[in-house]
Amino acid sequence: MEAAHNGPVADTAVPGTVTLDIAVESPEQMRDLGRLIAGVLAPGDLVMLTGELGAGKTTLTRGLGEGLGVRGAVTSPTFVIARVHPSLGDGPALVHVDAYRLGGGLDEMEDLDLDVSLPESVVVVEWGDGKVEELSDDRLQVLIHRAVGDTDDERRTVTLVGIGERWVDLRTDLALA
């Protein structure tokens, strides 16, 4: 797993964003990346995961759960929509949401009461684009790209986009984690 240094430190087109590209070569490295990101997460953080089916969103979330030290196996919540994994220690709970089956309606997202869970939990939403941005001005967007035409089906580029003041020091925080 390597951080690509060719991406911008700050995206000047969108004020208040920090972007970091990371090459991931295997599912194990995707879990490791999740554990690394977990080291910088705090209660109230919103993490949005975007990527095609099979890109590694749930694998990354498993690593987040391991890094946060939460109870229960982190599996895709596709059919239950949301799962809460309480902390085994004094850290935040992990609320894992799969918005894939939800329509674009804000009412469906509001029914999940994520705004109530957010202050004391880390909320991770798969397929949340256009559905959960209103929950927080500060969020970490994780974009998982499978290399097109690549013969290695496991290779991914993961782009972390920190939006808002909370994520200004994303590069430094990840280096320290």
mmCIF file of C-alpha atoms in Angstrom, residues 3-171:
data_model
loop_
_atom_site.group_PDB
_atom_site.id
_atom_site.type_symbol
_atom_site.label_atom_id
_atom_site.label_comp_id
_atom_site.label_asym_id
_atom_site.label_seq_id
_atom_site.Cartn_x
_atom_site.Cartn_y
_atom_site.Cartn_z
ATOM 1 C CA ALA A 3 0.455 6.849 -1.028
ATOM 2 C CA ALA A 4 0.657 8.362 -4.456
ATOM 3 C CA HIS A 5 2.415 11.695 -4.321
ATOM 4 C CA ASN A 6 1.158 12.958 -7.623
ATOM 5 C CA GLY A 7 -2.214 14.092 -6.257
ATOM 6 C CA PRO A 8 -2.739 17.569 -4.856
ATOM 7 C CA VAL A 9 -2.394 18.229 -1.134
ATOM 8 C CA ALA A 10 -5.302 20.626 -1.332
ATOM 9 C CA ASP A 11 -7.873 20.791 -4.074
ATOM 10 C CA THR A 12 -8.112 24.472 -4.869
ATOM 11 C CA ALA A 13 -11.210 23.925 -7.019
ATOM 12 C CA VAL A 14 -13.157 22.931 -3.889
ATOM 13 C CA PRO A 15 -12.124 25.059 -0.896
ATOM 14 C CA GLY A 16 -11.580 23.137 2.330
ATOM 15 C CA THR A 17 -10.698 19.784 0.754
ATOM 16 C CA VAL A 18 -7.620 17.611 1.071
ATOM 17 C CA THR A 19 -7.044 14.743 -1.371
ATOM 18 C CA LEU A 20 -4.772 11.722 -1.042
ATOM 19 C CA ASP A 21 -4.445 8.772 -3.476
ATOM 20 C CA ILE A 22 -3.346 5.370 -2.157
ATOM 21 C CA ALA A 23 -2.526 2.274 -4.224
ATOM 22 C CA VAL A 24 -3.969 -0.943 -2.761
ATOM 23 C CA GLU A 25 -2.836 -4.300 -4.159
ATOM 24 C CA SER A 26 -4.961 -6.831 -2.217
ATOM 25 C CA PRO A 27 -7.969 -7.285 0.081
ATOM 26 C CA GLU A 28 -5.538 -7.574 3.011
ATOM 27 C CA GLN A 29 -4.101 -4.167 2.162
ATOM 28 C CA MET A 30 -7.641 -2.765 1.926
ATOM 29 C CA ARG A 31 -8.315 -3.996 5.491
ATOM 30 C CA ASP A 32 -4.975 -2.549 6.596
ATOM 31 C CA LEU A 33 -5.974 0.788 5.089
ATOM 32 C CA GLY A 34 -9.236 0.614 7.031
ATOM 33 C CA ARG A 35 -7.299 0.025 10.275
ATOM 34 C CA LEU A 36 -5.031 2.972 9.416
ATOM 35 C CA ILE A 37 -7.971 5.294 8.750
ATOM 36 C CA ALA A 38 -9.627 4.113 11.985
ATOM 37 C CA GLY A 39 -6.615 5.527 13.829
ATOM 38 C CA VAL A 40 -7.657 9.067 12.869
ATOM 39 C CA LEU A 41 -11.428 8.696 13.314
ATOM 40 C CA ALA A 42 -13.335 10.202 16.220
ATOM 41 C CA PRO A 43 -16.941 10.325 17.415
ATOM 42 C CA GLY A 44 -18.965 12.464 15.039
ATOM 43 C CA ASP A 45 -17.031 11.514 11.911
ATOM 44 C CA LEU A 46 -18.958 10.759 8.734
ATOM 45 C CA VAL A 47 -17.221 8.502 6.208
ATOM 46 C CA MET A 48 -18.772 8.036 2.770
ATOM 47 C CA LEU A 49 -17.635 5.075 0.646
ATOM 48 C CA THR A 50 -18.039 5.082 -3.125
ATOM 49 C CA GLY A 51 -17.077 2.365 -5.582
ATOM 50 C CA GLU A 52 -18.628 -0.174 -7.879
ATOM 51 C CA LEU A 53 -19.989 -3.499 -6.620
ATOM 52 C CA GLY A 54 -17.084 -5.617 -5.397
ATOM 53 C CA ALA A 55 -14.672 -2.683 -5.191
ATOM 54 C CA GLY A 56 -13.824 -3.310 -1.524
ATOM 55 C CA LYS A 57 -16.100 -0.970 0.448
ATOM 56 C CA THR A 58 -17.118 -3.598 2.992
ATOM 57 C CA THR A 59 -13.551 -4.933 3.228
ATOM 58 C CA LEU A 60 -12.357 -1.425 4.070
ATOM 59 C CA THR A 61 -15.152 -1.117 6.643
ATOM 60 C CA ARG A 62 -14.049 -4.412 8.249
ATOM 61 C CA GLY A 63 -10.649 -2.817 8.747
ATOM 62 C CA LEU A 64 -12.297 0.283 10.207
ATOM 63 C CA GLY A 65 -14.197 -1.925 12.662
ATOM 64 C CA GLU A 66 -11.026 -3.764 13.645
ATOM 65 C CA GLY A 67 -9.162 -0.502 14.112
ATOM 66 C CA LEU A 68 -11.976 1.016 16.171
ATOM 67 C CA GLY A 69 -12.252 -2.144 18.290
ATOM 68 C CA VAL A 70 -15.965 -2.742 17.831
ATOM 69 C CA ARG A 71 -18.087 -5.787 18.606
ATOM 70 C CA GLY A 72 -19.430 -8.091 15.938
ATOM 71 C CA ALA A 73 -18.330 -9.144 12.505
ATOM 72 C CA VAL A 74 -18.557 -6.289 10.024
ATOM 73 C CA THR A 75 -20.499 -7.598 7.052
ATOM 74 C CA SER A 76 -22.407 -5.878 4.303
ATOM 75 C CA PRO A 77 -25.642 -4.446 5.705
ATOM 76 C CA THR A 78 -27.295 -4.511 2.254
ATOM 77 C CA PHE A 79 -30.464 -6.276 3.383
ATOM 78 C CA VAL A 80 -30.775 -4.710 6.847
ATOM 79 C CA ILE A 81 -29.662 -1.258 5.594
ATOM 80 C CA ALA A 82 -27.778 -0.384 8.814
ATOM 81 C CA ARG A 83 -25.861 -2.164 11.571
ATOM 82 C CA VAL A 84 -24.543 -0.717 14.807
ATOM 83 C CA HIS A 85 -21.308 -2.196 16.157
ATOM 84 C CA PRO A 86 -20.791 -1.041 19.770
ATOM 85 C CA SER A 87 -17.278 -0.366 20.974
ATOM 86 C CA LEU A 88 -15.567 -3.071 23.025
ATOM 87 C CA GLY A 89 -13.696 -0.336 24.877
ATOM 88 C CA ASP A 90 -14.138 3.363 25.378
ATOM 89 C CA GLY A 91 -14.073 4.312 21.688
ATOM 90 C CA PRO A 92 -16.964 5.227 19.434
ATOM 91 C CA ALA A 93 -19.475 2.760 18.031
ATOM 92 C CA LEU A 94 -19.417 2.063 14.301
ATOM 93 C CA VAL A 95 -22.685 2.633 12.450
ATOM 94 C CA HIS A 96 -22.393 0.887 9.069
ATOM 95 C CA VAL A 97 -25.014 1.837 6.487
ATOM 96 C CA ASP A 98 -25.544 0.479 2.994
ATOM 97 C CA ALA A 99 -27.707 2.975 1.108
ATOM 98 C CA TYR A 100 -27.615 0.980 -2.153
ATOM 99 C CA ARG A 101 -31.203 -0.246 -1.859
ATOM 100 C CA LEU A 102 -32.534 3.085 -0.706
ATOM 101 C CA GLY A 103 -34.064 5.417 -3.235
ATOM 102 C CA GLY A 104 -32.768 8.927 -3.508
ATOM 103 C CA GLY A 105 -35.345 10.125 -1.017
ATOM 104 C CA LEU A 106 -34.108 12.014 2.008
ATOM 105 C CA ASP A 107 -37.060 10.620 3.991
ATOM 106 C CA GLU A 108 -35.614 7.094 3.857
ATOM 107 C CA MET A 109 -32.265 8.315 5.186
ATOM 108 C CA GLU A 110 -33.991 10.385 7.872
ATOM 109 C CA ASP A 111 -35.830 7.247 9.035
ATOM 110 C CA LEU A 112 -32.435 5.787 9.971
ATOM 111 C CA ASP A 113 -31.859 8.635 12.484
ATOM 112 C CA LEU A 114 -28.197 8.917 11.522
ATOM 113 C CA ASP A 115 -28.167 12.495 12.795
ATOM 114 C CA VAL A 116 -28.905 11.107 16.269
ATOM 115 C CA SER A 117 -26.133 8.480 16.058
ATOM 116 C CA LEU A 118 -23.502 10.740 14.518
ATOM 117 C CA PRO A 119 -22.328 12.772 17.543
ATOM 118 C CA GLU A 120 -21.188 9.733 19.533
ATOM 119 C CA SER A 121 -20.399 7.289 16.705
ATOM 120 C CA VAL A 122 -18.397 6.925 13.540
ATOM 121 C CA VAL A 123 -20.956 6.648 10.731
ATOM 122 C CA VAL A 124 -19.817 4.856 7.566
ATOM 123 C CA VAL A 125 -22.189 4.996 4.592
ATOM 124 C CA GLU A 126 -21.718 2.905 1.464
ATOM 125 C CA TRP A 127 -23.459 4.341 -1.616
ATOM 126 C CA GLY A 128 -24.257 7.557 0.264
ATOM 127 C CA ASP A 129 -23.506 10.083 -2.474
ATOM 128 C CA GLY A 130 -26.372 12.522 -2.790
ATOM 129 C CA LYS A 131 -28.035 11.082 0.305
ATOM 130 C CA VAL A 132 -26.094 11.924 3.470
ATOM 131 C CA GLU A 133 -23.990 15.015 2.790
ATOM 132 C CA GLU A 134 -26.374 17.154 4.868
ATOM 133 C CA LEU A 135 -25.417 15.228 8.003
ATOM 134 C CA SER A 136 -22.109 17.040 8.359
ATOM 135 C CA ASP A 137 -20.140 19.870 6.790
ATOM 136 C CA ASP A 138 -17.028 17.794 7.560
ATOM 137 C CA ARG A 139 -16.754 14.339 6.048
ATOM 138 C CA LEU A 140 -14.246 11.889 4.668
ATOM 139 C CA GLN A 141 -15.114 10.603 1.213
ATOM 140 C CA VAL A 142 -13.407 7.380 0.194
ATOM 141 C CA LEU A 143 -13.501 6.663 -3.537
ATOM 142 C CA ILE A 144 -12.398 3.168 -4.561
ATOM 143 C CA HIS A 145 -11.415 2.775 -8.203
ATOM 144 C CA ARG A 146 -10.712 -0.544 -9.859
ATOM 145 C CA ALA A 147 -8.061 -0.179 -12.560
ATOM 146 C CA VAL A 148 -9.767 -0.379 -15.954
ATOM 147 C CA GLY A 149 -8.239 -2.977 -18.245
ATOM 148 C CA ASP A 150 -5.886 -4.122 -15.486
ATOM 149 C CA THR A 151 -5.087 -7.834 -15.461
ATOM 150 C CA ASP A 152 -4.737 -7.786 -11.649
ATOM 151 C CA ASP A 153 -8.340 -7.835 -10.389
ATOM 152 C CA GLU A 154 -7.232 -6.982 -6.833
ATOM 153 C CA ARG A 155 -5.525 -3.664 -7.634
ATOM 154 C CA ARG A 156 -7.358 -0.510 -6.554
ATOM 155 C CA THR A 157 -6.676 3.178 -6.224
ATOM 156 C CA VAL A 158 -8.291 4.596 -3.119
ATOM 157 C CA THR A 159 -8.798 8.346 -3.087
ATOM 158 C CA LEU A 160 -9.391 9.933 0.298
ATOM 159 C CA VAL A 161 -11.080 13.319 0.109
ATOM 160 C CA GLY A 162 -11.291 15.153 3.400
ATOM 161 C CA ILE A 163 -13.938 17.854 3.255
ATOM 162 C CA GLY A 164 -14.083 20.583 5.890
ATOM 163 C CA GLU A 165 -11.929 21.836 8.735
ATOM 164 C CA ARG A 166 -11.915 18.453 10.478
ATOM 165 C CA TRP A 167 -9.783 16.973 7.691
ATOM 166 C CA VAL A 168 -7.274 19.778 7.018
ATOM 167 C CA ASP A 169 -4.448 17.704 8.535
ATOM 168 C CA LEU A 170 -5.487 14.398 6.902
ATOM 169 C CA ARG A 171 -2.033 13.618 5.460
#
